[in-house]
Tab-separated table of C-alpha atoms in Angstrom:
chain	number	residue	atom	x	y	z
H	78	UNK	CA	15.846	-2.544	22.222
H	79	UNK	CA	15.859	-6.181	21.426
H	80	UNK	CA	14.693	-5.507	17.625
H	81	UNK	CA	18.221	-3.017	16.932
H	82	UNK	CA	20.420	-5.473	19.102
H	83	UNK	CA	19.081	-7.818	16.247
H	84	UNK	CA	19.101	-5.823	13.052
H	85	UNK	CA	15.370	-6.060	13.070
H	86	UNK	CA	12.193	-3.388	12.081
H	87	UNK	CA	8.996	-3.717	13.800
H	88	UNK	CA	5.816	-3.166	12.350
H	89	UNK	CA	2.432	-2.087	13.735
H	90	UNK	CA	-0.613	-3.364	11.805
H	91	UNK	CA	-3.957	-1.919	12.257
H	92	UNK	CA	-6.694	-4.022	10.785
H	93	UNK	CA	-10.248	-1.953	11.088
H	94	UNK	CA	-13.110	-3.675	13.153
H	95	UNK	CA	-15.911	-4.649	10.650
H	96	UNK	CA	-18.481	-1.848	12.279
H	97	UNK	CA	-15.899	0.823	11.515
H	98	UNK	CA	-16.145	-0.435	7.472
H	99	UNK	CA	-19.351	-0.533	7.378
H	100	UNK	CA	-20.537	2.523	9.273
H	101	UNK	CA	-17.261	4.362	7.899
H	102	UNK	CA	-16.887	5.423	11.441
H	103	UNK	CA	-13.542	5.781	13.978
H	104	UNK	CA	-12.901	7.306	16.523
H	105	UNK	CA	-10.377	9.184	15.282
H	106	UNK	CA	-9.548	10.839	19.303
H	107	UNK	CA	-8.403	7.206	20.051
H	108	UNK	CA	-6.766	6.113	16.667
H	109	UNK	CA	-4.415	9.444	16.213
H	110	UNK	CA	-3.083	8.725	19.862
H	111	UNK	CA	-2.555	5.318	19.243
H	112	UNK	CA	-0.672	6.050	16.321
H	113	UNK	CA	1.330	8.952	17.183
H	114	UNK	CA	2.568	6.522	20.442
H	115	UNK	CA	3.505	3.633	17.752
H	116	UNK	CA	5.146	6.068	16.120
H	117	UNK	CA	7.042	7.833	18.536
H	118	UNK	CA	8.230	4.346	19.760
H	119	UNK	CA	10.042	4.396	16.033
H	120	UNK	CA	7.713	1.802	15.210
H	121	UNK	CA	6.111	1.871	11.566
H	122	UNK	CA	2.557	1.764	11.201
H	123	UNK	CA	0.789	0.154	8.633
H	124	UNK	CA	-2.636	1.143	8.121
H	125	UNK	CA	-4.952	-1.430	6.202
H	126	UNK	CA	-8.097	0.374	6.415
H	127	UNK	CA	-6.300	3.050	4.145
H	128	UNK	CA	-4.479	0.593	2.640
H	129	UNK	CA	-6.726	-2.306	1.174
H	130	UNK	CA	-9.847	-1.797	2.775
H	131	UNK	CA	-10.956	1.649	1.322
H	132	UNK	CA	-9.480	0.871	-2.279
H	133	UNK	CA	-12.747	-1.512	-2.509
H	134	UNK	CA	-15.531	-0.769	-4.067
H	135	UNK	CA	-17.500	-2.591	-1.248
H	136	UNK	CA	-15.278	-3.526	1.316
H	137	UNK	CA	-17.519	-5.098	3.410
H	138	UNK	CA	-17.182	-8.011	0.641
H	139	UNK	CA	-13.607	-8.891	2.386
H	140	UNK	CA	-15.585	-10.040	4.989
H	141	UNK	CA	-17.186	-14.085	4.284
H	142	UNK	CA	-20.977	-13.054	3.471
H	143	UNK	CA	-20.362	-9.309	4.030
H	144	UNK	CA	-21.110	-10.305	8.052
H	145	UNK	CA	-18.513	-9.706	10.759
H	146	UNK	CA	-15.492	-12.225	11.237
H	147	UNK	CA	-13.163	-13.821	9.319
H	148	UNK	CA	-11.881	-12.050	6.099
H	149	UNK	CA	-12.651	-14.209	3.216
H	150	UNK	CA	-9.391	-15.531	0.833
H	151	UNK	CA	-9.135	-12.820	-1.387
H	152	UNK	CA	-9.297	-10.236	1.156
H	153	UNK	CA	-6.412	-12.038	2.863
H	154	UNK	CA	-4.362	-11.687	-0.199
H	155	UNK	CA	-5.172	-8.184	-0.650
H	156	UNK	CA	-3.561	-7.701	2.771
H	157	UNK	CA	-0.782	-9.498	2.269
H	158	UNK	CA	-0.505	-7.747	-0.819
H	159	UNK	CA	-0.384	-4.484	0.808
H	160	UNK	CA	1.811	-5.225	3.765
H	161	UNK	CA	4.288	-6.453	1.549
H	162	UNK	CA	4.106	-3.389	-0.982
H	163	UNK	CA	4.722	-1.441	2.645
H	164	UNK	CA	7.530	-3.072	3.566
H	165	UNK	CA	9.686	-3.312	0.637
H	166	UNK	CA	8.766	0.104	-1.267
């Protein structure tokens, strides 16, 4: 694998859709399969829904105007935040 030829670690980041955060709804079928295969590819996953998202009090407010797109500044360095925390604890 290219990453060990290179000394390298590969992350998998999973950012919830807006309509999961605000209904508080997955489809948990599809998201345990798709992170039991990241993981049995050796491949750490990084989960920002339990991460950042659902530390919020309202976490639709990461969102500019609380509608669905872009994550507004803060919310970015929240993320940031908590990938890095992942990463080097």
């Amino acid at each position: 694998i290219f990453s060990e030829t290179n000394n390298s670690k590969i992350f998998f980041v999973y950012v919830p859709d807006y309509s999961e955060i605000k209904n508080e709804k997955i489809n948990n079928e599809h998201f345990t399969m798709m992170k039991k295969k990241v993981e049995d590819l050796n491949i750490s996953f990084i989960d920002l829904k339990e991460l950042t998202f659902l530390k919020q009090n309202n976490p639709l407010e990461m969102y500019l105007f609380k509608l669905p797109g872009h994550l507004n500044n803060e919310a970015n360095k929240k993320i940031a935040n908590s990938i890095f925390k992942f990463i080097y604890n």
